Structure formats: C-alpha cells, structure tokens
C-alpha cells in the first residue's frame, strides 16, 4: 500500500471530527453550544492551573 494513501489531510480530519461531534451532541441550536463549551473551557483551565501549580511545587521543593 502506498504511504500517501494512509495519510489523512487536515480538511478530512476536521470533517471527521465535526461529524463525530454532531453524532455525539445531535443537532443542537448554535446558541446552545455554550452549554457544552463553557464546562470544557472550565475543566481545561482547572487542568492547566493544576499542571502549573504542580510544576511550581516540584521546583520549590526541589523534587
């Protein structure tokens, strides 16, 4: 098999991800996306802060 046949273009990847998200959430109104996006952003921020605090503690305690 040709190596180029195994590669996925960025546009194809985006299309597949969009279709997967649509399957998971179902058809929803654009104004309802905040119901999904805000919790994701919140948890992402919590994870980032945890990582930053963990690294700072490791440096501070020289461990």
Short mmCIF file of C-alpha atoms in Angstrom, two decimals:
data_model
loop_
_atom_site.label_atom_id
_atom_site.label_comp_id
_atom_site.label_asym_id
_atom_site.label_seq_id
_atom_site.Cartn_x
_atom_site.Cartn_y
_atom_site.Cartn_z
CA UNK A 1 0.00 0.00 0.00
CA UNK A 2 1.25 3.46 -0.86
CA UNK A 3 2.24 5.64 2.11
CA UNK A 4 0.24 8.59 0.72
CA UNK A 5 -2.94 6.53 0.91
CA UNK A 6 -2.51 6.23 4.68
CA UNK A 7 -2.25 9.98 5.27
CA UNK A 8 -5.28 11.99 6.30
CA UNK A 9 -5.48 15.59 5.20
CA UNK A 10 -6.30 18.33 7.69
CA UNK A 11 -9.59 19.03 5.94
CA UNK A 12 -10.57 15.34 6.14
CA UNK A 13 -9.63 15.21 9.82
CA UNK A 14 -11.69 18.32 10.57
CA UNK A 15 -14.65 16.88 8.69
CA UNK A 16 -14.44 13.57 10.59
CA UNK A 17 -14.17 15.37 13.94
CA UNK A 18 -17.11 17.61 13.10
CA UNK A 19 -19.22 14.61 12.11
CA UNK A 20 -18.25 12.79 15.33
CA UNK A 21 -19.18 15.83 17.42
CA UNK A 22 -22.50 16.07 15.59
CA UNK A 23 -23.21 12.38 16.28
CA UNK A 24 -22.40 12.82 19.99
CA UNK A 25 -24.35 16.02 20.58
CA UNK A 26 -27.05 15.59 17.98
CA UNK A 27 -28.47 18.54 16.14
CA UNK A 28 -28.45 21.48 18.53
CA UNK A 29 -29.06 25.16 18.09
CA UNK A 30 -25.95 27.33 17.81
CA UNK A 31 -26.93 29.29 20.92
CA UNK A 32 -26.90 26.06 22.94
CA UNK A 33 -23.22 25.40 22.25
CA UNK A 34 -22.36 27.44 25.35
CA UNK A 35 -23.85 24.60 27.37
CA UNK A 36 -21.10 22.36 26.01
CA UNK A 37 -18.23 24.79 25.54
CA UNK A 38 -18.17 26.56 28.93
CA UNK A 39 -17.72 23.39 31.01
CA UNK A 40 -14.99 22.20 28.65
CA UNK A 41 -13.18 25.54 28.96
CA UNK A 42 -13.58 25.46 32.74
CA UNK A 43 -12.13 21.96 33.07
CA UNK A 44 -9.31 22.83 30.66
CA UNK A 45 -8.39 25.83 32.80
CA UNK A 46 -8.50 23.77 36.00
CA UNK A 47 -6.18 21.20 34.43
CA UNK A 48 -3.78 23.88 33.22
CA UNK A 49 -3.63 25.58 36.62
CA UNK A 50 -3.07 22.23 38.32
CA UNK A 51 -0.15 21.49 35.99
CA UNK A 52 1.35 24.92 36.63
CA UNK A 53 0.98 24.61 40.40
CA UNK A 54 2.40 21.08 40.35
CA UNK A 55 5.48 22.19 38.39
CA UNK A 56 5.98 25.18 40.71
CA UNK A 57 5.74 22.95 43.79
CA UNK A 58 8.21 20.48 42.33
CA UNK A 59 10.68 23.29 41.65
CA UNK A 60 10.13 24.86 45.07
CA UNK A 61 10.68 21.63 46.97
CA UNK A 62 13.47 20.57 44.60
CA UNK A 63 11.88 17.21 43.92
#
